[in-house]
Coordinates of C-alpha atoms in Angstrom, one line a residue:
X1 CA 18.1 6.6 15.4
X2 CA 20.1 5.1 18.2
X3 CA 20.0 1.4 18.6
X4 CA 19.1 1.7 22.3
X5 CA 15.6 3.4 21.5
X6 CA 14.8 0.9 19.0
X7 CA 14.8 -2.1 20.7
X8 CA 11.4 -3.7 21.3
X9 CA 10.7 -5.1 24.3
X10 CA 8.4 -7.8 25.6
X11 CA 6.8 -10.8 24.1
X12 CA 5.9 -11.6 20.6
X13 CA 3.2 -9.2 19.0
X14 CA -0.3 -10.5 18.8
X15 CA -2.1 -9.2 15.6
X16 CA -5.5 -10.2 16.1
X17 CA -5.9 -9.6 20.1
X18 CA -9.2 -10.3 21.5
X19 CA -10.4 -11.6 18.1
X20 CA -10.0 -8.1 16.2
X21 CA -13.2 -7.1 18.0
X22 CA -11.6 -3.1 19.2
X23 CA -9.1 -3.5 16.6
X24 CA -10.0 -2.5 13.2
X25 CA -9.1 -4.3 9.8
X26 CA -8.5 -2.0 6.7
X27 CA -10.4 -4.5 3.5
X28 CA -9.1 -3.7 0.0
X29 CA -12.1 -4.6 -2.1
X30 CA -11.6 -5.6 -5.8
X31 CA -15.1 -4.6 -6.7
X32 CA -14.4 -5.6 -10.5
X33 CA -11.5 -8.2 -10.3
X34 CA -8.6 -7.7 -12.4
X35 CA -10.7 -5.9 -15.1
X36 CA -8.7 -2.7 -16.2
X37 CA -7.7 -0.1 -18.7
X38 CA -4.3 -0.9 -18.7
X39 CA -1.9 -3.9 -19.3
X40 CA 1.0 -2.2 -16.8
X41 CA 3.9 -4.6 -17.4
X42 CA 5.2 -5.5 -14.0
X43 CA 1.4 -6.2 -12.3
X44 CA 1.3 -8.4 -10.2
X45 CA -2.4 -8.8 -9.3
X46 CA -3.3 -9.8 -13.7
X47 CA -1.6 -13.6 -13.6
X48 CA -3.2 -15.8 -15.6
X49 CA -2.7 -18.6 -13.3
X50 CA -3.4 -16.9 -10.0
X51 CA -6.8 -15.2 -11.8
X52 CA -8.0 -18.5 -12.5
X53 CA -7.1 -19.9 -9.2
X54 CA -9.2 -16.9 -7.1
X55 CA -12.3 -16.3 -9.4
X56 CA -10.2 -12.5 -10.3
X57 CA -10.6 -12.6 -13.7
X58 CA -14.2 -12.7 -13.4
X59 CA -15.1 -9.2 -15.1
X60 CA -18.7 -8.9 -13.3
X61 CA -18.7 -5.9 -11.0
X62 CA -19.4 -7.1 -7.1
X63 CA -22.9 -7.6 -6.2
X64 CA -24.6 -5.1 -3.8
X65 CA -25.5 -8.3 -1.8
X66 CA -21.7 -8.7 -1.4
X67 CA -21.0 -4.7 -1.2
X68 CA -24.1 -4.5 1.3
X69 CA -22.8 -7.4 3.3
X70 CA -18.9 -6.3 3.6
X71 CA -20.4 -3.3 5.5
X72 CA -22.7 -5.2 7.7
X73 CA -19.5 -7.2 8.5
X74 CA -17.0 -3.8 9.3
X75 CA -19.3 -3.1 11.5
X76 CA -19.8 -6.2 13.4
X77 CA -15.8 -6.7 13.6
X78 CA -14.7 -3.8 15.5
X79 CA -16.1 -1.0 17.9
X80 CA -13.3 1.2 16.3
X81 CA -15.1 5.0 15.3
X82 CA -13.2 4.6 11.8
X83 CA -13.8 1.5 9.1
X84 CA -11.0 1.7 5.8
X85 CA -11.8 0.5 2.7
X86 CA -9.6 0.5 -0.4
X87 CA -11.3 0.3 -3.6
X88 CA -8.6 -1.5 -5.8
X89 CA -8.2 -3.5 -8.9
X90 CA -7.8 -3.9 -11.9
X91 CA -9.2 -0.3 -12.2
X92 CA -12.2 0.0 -9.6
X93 CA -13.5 3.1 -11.6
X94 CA -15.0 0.2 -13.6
X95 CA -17.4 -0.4 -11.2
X96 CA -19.2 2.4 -12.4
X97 CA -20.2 5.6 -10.7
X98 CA -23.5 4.4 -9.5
X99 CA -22.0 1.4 -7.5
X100 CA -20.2 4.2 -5.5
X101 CA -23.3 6.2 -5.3
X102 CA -24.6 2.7 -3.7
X103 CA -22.1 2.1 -1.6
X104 CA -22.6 5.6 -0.1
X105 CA -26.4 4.9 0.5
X106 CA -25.5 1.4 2.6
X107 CA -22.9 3.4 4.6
X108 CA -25.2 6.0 5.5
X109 CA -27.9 3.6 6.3
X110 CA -25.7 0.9 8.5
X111 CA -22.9 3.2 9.9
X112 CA -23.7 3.8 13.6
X113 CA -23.8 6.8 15.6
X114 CA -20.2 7.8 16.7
X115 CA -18.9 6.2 13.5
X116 CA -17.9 6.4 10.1
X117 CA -16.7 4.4 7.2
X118 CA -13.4 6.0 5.5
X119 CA -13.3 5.2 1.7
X120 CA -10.3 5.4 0.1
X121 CA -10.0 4.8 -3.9
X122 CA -6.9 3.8 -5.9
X123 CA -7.0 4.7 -9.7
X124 CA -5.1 5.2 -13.3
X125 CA -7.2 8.3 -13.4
X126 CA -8.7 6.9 -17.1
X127 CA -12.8 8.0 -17.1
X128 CA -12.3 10.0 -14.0
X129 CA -14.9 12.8 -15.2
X130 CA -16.7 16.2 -13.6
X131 CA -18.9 13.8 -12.2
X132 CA -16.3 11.5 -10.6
X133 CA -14.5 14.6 -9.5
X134 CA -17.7 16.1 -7.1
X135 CA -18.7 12.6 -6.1
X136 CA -15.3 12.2 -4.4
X137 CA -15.3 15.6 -3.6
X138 CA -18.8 15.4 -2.2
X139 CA -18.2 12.6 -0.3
X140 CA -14.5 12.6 1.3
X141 CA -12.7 10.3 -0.7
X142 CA -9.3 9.9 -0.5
X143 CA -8.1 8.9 -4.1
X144 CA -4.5 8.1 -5.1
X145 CA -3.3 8.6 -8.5
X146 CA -1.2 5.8 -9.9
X147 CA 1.5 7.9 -11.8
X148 CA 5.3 7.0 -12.9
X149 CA 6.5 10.5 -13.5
X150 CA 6.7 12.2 -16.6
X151 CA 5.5 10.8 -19.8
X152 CA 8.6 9.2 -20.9
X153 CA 9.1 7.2 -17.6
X154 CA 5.1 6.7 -16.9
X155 CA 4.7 5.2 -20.6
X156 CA 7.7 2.4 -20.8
X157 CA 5.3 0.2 -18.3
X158 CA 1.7 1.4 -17.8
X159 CA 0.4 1.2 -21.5
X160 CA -3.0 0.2 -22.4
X161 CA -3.9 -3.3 -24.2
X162 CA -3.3 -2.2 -27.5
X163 CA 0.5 -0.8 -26.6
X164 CA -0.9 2.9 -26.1
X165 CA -0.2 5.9 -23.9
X166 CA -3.0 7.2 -21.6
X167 CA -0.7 9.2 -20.0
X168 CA -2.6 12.4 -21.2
X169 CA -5.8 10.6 -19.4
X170 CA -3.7 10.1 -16.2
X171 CA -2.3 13.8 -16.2
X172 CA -6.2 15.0 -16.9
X173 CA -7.2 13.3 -14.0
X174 CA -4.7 15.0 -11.7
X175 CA -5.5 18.2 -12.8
X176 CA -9.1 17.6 -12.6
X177 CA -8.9 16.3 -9.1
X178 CA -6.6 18.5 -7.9
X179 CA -8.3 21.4 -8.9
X180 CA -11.3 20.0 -7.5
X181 CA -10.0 20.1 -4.2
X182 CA -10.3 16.3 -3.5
X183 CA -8.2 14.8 -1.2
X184 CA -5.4 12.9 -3.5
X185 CA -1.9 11.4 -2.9
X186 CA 0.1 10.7 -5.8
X187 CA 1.2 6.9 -5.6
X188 CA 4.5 6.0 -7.9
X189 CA 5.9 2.8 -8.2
X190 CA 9.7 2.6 -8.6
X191 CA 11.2 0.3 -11.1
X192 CA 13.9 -0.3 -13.2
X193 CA 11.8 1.9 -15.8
X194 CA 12.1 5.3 -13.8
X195 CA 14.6 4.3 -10.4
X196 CA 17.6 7.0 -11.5
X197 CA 15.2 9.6 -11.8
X198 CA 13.8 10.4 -8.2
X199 CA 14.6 13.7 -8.0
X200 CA 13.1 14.3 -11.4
X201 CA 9.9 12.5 -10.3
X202 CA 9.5 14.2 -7.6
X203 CA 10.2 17.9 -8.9
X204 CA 7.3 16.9 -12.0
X205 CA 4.9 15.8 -8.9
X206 CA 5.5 18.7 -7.3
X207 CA 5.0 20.6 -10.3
X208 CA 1.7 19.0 -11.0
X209 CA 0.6 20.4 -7.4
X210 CA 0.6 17.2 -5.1
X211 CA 1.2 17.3 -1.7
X212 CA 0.9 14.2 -0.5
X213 CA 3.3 11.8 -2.2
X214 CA 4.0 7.9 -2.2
X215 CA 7.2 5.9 -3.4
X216 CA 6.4 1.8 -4.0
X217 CA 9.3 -0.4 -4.9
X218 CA 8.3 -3.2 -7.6
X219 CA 9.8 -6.6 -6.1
X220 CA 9.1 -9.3 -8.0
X221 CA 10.9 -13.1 -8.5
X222 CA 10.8 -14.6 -12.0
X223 CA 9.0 -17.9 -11.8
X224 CA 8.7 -20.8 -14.7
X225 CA 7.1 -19.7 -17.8
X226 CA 9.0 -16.3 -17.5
X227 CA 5.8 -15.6 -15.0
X228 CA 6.2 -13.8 -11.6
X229 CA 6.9 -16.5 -8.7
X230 CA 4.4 -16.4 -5.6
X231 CA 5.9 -14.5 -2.9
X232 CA 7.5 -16.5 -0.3
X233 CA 5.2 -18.8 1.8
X234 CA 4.4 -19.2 5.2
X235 CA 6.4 -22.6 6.8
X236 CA 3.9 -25.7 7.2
X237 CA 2.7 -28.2 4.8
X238 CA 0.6 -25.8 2.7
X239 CA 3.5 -24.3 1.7
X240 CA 2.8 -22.4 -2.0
X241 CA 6.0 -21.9 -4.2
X242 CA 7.7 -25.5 -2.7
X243 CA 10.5 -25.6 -5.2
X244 CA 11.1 -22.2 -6.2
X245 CA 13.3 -20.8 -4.0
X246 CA 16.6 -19.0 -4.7
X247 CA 14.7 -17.2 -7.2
X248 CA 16.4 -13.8 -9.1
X249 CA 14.1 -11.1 -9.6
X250 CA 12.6 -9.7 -12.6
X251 CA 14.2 -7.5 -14.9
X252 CA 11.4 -5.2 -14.0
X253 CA 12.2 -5.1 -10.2
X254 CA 14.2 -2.1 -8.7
X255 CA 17.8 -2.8 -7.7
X256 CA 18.3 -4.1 -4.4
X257 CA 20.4 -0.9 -3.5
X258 CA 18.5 1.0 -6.0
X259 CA 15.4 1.9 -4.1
X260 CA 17.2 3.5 -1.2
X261 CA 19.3 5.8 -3.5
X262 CA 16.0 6.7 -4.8
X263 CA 14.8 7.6 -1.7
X264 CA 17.8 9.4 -0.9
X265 CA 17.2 11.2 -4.2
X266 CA 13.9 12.4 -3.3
X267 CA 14.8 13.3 0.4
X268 CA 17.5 15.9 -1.1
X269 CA 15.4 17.3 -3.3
X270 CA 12.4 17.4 -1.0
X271 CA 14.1 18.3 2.5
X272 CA 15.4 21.9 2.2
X273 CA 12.4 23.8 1.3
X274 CA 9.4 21.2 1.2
X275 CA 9.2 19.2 4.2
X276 CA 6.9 21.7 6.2
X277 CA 4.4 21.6 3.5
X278 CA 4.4 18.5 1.1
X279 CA 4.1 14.8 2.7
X280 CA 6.4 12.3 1.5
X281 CA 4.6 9.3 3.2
X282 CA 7.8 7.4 3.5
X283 CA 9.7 9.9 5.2
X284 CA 6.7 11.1 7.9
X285 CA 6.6 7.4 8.6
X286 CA 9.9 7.5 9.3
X287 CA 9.7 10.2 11.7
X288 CA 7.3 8.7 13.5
X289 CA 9.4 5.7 14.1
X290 CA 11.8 8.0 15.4
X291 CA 9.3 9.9 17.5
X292 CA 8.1 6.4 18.9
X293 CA 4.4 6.1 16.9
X294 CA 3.4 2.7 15.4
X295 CA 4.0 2.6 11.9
X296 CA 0.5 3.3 9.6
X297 CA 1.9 1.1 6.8
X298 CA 1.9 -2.4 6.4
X299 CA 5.2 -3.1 5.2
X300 CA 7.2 -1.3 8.3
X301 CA 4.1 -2.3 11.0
X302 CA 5.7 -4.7 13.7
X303 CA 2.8 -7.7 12.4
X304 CA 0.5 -8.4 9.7
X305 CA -3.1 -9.6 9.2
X306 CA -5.1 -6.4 9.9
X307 CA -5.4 -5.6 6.0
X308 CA -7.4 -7.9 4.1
X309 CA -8.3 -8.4 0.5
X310 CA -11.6 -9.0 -1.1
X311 CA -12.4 -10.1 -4.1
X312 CA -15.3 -9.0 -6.1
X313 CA -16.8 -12.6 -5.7
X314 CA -16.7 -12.0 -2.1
X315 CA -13.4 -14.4 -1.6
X316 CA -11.5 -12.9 1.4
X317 CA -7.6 -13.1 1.3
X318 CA -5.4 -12.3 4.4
X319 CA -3.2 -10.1 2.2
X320 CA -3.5 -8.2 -0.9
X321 CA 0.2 -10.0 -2.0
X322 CA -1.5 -13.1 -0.4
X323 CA -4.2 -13.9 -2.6
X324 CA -3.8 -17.8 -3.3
X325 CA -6.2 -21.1 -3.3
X326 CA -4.2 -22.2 -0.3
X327 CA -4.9 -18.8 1.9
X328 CA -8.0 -18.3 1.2
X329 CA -9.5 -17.5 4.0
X330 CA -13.4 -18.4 3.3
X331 CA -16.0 -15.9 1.5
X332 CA -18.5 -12.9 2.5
X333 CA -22.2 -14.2 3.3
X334 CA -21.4 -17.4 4.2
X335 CA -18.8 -16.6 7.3
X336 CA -18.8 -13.2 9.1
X337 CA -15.7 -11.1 8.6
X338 CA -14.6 -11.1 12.0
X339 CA -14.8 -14.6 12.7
X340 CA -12.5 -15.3 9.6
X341 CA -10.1 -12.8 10.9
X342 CA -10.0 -14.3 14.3
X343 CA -9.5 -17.5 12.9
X344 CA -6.2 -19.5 14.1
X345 CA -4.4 -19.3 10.5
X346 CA -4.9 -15.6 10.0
X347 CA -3.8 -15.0 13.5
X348 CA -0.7 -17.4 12.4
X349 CA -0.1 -15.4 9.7
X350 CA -0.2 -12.3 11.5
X351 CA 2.4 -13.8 13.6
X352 CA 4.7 -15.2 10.9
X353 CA 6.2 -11.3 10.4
X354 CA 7.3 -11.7 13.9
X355 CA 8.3 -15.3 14.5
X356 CA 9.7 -14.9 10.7
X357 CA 12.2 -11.8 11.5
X358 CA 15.7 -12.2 9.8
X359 CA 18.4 -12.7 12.6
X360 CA 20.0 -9.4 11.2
X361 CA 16.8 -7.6 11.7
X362 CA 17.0 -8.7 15.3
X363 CA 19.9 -6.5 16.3
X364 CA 19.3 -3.8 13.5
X365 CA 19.4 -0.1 14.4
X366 CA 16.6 0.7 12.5
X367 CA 14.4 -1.9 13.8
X368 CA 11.5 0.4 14.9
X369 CA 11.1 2.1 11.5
X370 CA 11.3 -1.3 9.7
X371 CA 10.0 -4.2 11.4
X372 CA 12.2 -6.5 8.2
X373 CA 9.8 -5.0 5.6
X374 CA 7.0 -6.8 3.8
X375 CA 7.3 -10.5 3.9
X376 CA 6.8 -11.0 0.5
X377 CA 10.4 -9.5 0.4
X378 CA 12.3 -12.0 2.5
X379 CA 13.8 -14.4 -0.8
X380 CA 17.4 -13.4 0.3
X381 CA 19.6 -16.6 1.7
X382 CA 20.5 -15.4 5.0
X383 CA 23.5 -17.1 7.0
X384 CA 21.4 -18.5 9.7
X385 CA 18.0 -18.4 10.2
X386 CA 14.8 -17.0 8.2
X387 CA 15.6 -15.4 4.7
X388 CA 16.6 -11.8 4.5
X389 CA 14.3 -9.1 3.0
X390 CA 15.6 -8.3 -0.8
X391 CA 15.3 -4.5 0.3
X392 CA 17.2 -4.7 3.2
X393 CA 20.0 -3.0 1.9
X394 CA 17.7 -0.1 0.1
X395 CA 16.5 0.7 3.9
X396 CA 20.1 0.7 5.7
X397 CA 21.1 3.2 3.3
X398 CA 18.0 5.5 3.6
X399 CA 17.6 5.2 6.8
X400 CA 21.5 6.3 7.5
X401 CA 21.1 8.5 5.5
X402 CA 18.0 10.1 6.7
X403 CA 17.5 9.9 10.1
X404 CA 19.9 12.4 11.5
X405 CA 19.1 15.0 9.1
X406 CA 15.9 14.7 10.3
X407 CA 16.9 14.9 13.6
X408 CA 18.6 17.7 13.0
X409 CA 15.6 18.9 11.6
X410 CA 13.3 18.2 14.3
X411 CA 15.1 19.8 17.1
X412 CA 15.1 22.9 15.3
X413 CA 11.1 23.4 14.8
X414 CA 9.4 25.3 17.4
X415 CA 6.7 23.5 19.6
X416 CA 4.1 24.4 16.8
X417 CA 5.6 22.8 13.7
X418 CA 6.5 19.5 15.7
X419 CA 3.0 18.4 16.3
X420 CA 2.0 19.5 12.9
X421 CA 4.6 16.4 11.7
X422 CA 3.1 14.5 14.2
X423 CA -0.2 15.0 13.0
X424 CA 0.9 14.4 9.5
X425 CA 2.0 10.7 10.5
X426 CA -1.5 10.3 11.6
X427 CA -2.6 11.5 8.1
X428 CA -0.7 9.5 6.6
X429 CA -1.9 5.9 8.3
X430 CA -5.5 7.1 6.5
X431 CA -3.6 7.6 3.0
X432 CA -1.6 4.8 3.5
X433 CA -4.9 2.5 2.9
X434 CA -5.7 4.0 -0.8
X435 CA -1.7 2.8 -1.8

């Protein structure tokens, strides 16, 4: 990617033009808090401290008053034909399969003609049944599979309460929906527990029989108490972590250069035979940088505040990483969703990705496929300037790496297969939401 055609030009980006209404918001909805069949060692959503703070340990599943008046809402806050939600947790399965079955009869009774509401469901696989299968099925669900790699890397952090494996439940669960024909990404998050073993990973995924594949990094800052640390904080007086900066990471955390070898890993192992036929979100997003498309992910997306968090409770949260006392951004019922959206401090905090960019990101190369990363990322001491993002180095070397290979690649399909990537990228802005 040259650094001439990733330049971006003009003034600072506006997340929340014209009041969202004509630009959709993606919700991830925490129908039964932080309620879940596993104790995954580096979670960062099950905090003692930050689930008494928010109401998320509350166990109770979300109301259908709440459910009922989130979809009202969607609908209210943008005239865009598609409205994403992410059922989350904790483990939304929880919920039970009659919530779901609920949630299916509001939609069909709300949505308007012209549109539709795009559920996307992110799971252990533990309980997923016959029954859950069709449902999804039935209904167009796009679930993602929370999965490690093979037992002996999935098991050293996603045990349950008591210590065990449910490994066997998770691999069930694949099988099941995969069979089933469901739409379903696997979603791996990379570690210390399993970051020298991409190619490995990827090979058992593709094994199992998924095509569609996404690679997290776990970043996390070790806080007093031997707790994870907030993520870094917008500037102003509400600032949330004042006196914990300069914080390492957690043991748990994948090596700053770590992830991108990982990547690099995968892409070797993936590229000579695969890429016309298995996704690897983080690569077609990557080629759509390079092919000029907005990026359908969060993290690499030029600003933030279009995907929200809400709590079972009905508590709305500007950011799923976000989800503090002090961001809070008021609650379902008593405010309509669009109007907290367009509010000044969620269209500040949109902002903040831009007005926040690391002075190295400025110049970077790789600008358009990045966008500095995630904010809750930028914990580095930079020079000059804003802090730099902890993966920084990760993305240089993946993006070197990768980028004229595909390029390479890309100039030798035919007409035919380059729109098929194209339309790939677009895919993968819908599966992006269920990660």
């Amino acid at each position: 990617m040259r650094e001439d055609a990733t330049a971006t030009h003009g003034s600072e980006p506006d997340a929340t033009r014209g009041g969202n209404r004509g630009r959709p918001c993606h919700v991830t909805v925490k129908p039964v808090g932080a309620l879940c069949a596993l104790e995954c060692s580096y979670c960062y959503y099950a905090q003692a401290d930050k689930l008494a703070e928010t109401g998320g340990r509350k166990s109770g599943i979300m109301s259908d008053a709440t459910m009922a008046q989130l979809m009202h809402d969607l609908i209210d806050a943008s005239d865009a034909p598609e409205m994403h939600i992410c059922w989350h947790g904790g483990e939304p399965l929880l919920a039970g399969l009659s919530f779901y079955q609920r949630v299916i009869e509001v939609q069909a009774q709300l949505c308007p003609p012209g549109r539709r509401f795009v559920n996307a469901l992110q799971t252990s696989g533990i309980g997923l049944d016959a029954d859950w299968t069709r449902f999804f099925g039935r209904h167009g669900f796009l679930v993602g599979l929370s999965i490690d790699g093979p037992k002996f890397l999935h098991d050293r952090c996603r045990r349950d309460h008591m210590g065990r494996s449910r490994f066997g439940a998770t691999l069930a669960a694949a099988e099941r929906l995969i069979e089933g024909k469901v739409q379903v990404n696997s979603l791996t998050t990379v570690g210390a527990h399993n970051v020298e073993h991409g190619a490995r990973i990827y090979r058992f995924l593709k094994a199992l029989g998924f095509r569609f594949m996404q690679f997290i990094p776990i970043v996390e800052r070790m806080g007093a108490n031997a707790r994870p640390a907030r993520p870094p904080s917008m500037p102003g007086p509400d600032e949330a972590d004042a006196g914990e900066a300069n914080l390492a990471p957690t043991p748990w955390s994948v090596p700053a250069h770590g992830f991108g070898q990982f990547l690099r890993d995968v892409f070797d192992a993936w590229m000579p035979r695969d890429r016309s036929r298995i996704s690897v979100q983080n690569f077609d997003l990557l080629l759509g940088a390079m092919l000029g498309a907005p990026s359908g992910l969060c993290v690499h997306a030029e600003s933030c505040g279009d995907c929200l968090a809400l709590e079972a409770d009905g508590s709305l949260y500007p950011c799923d990483h976000y989800v503090y006392p002090q961001l809070r951004l008021g609650q379902l019922g008593q405010q309509k969703l669009g109007e907290m959206v367009a509010e000044d401090r969620q269209r500040a905090f949109g902002r903040w990705k831009w007005s926040g960019l690391p002075q190295a990101c400025r110049s970077c190369a790789f600008r358009r496929a990045c966008h500095g990363g995630c904010p809750k990322h930028r914990f580095v001491t930079a020079e000059a300037g804003p802090p730099d993002n902890y993966l920084c180095p990760s993305y240089r070397q993946f993006f070197s790496y990768a980028v004229p290979r595909l390029a390479d690649a890309a100039a030798k399909q035919n007409t035919a297969k380059r729109t098929e990537w194209g339309e790939r990228q677009g895919a993968q802005s819908e599966r992006a939401r269920a990660g």
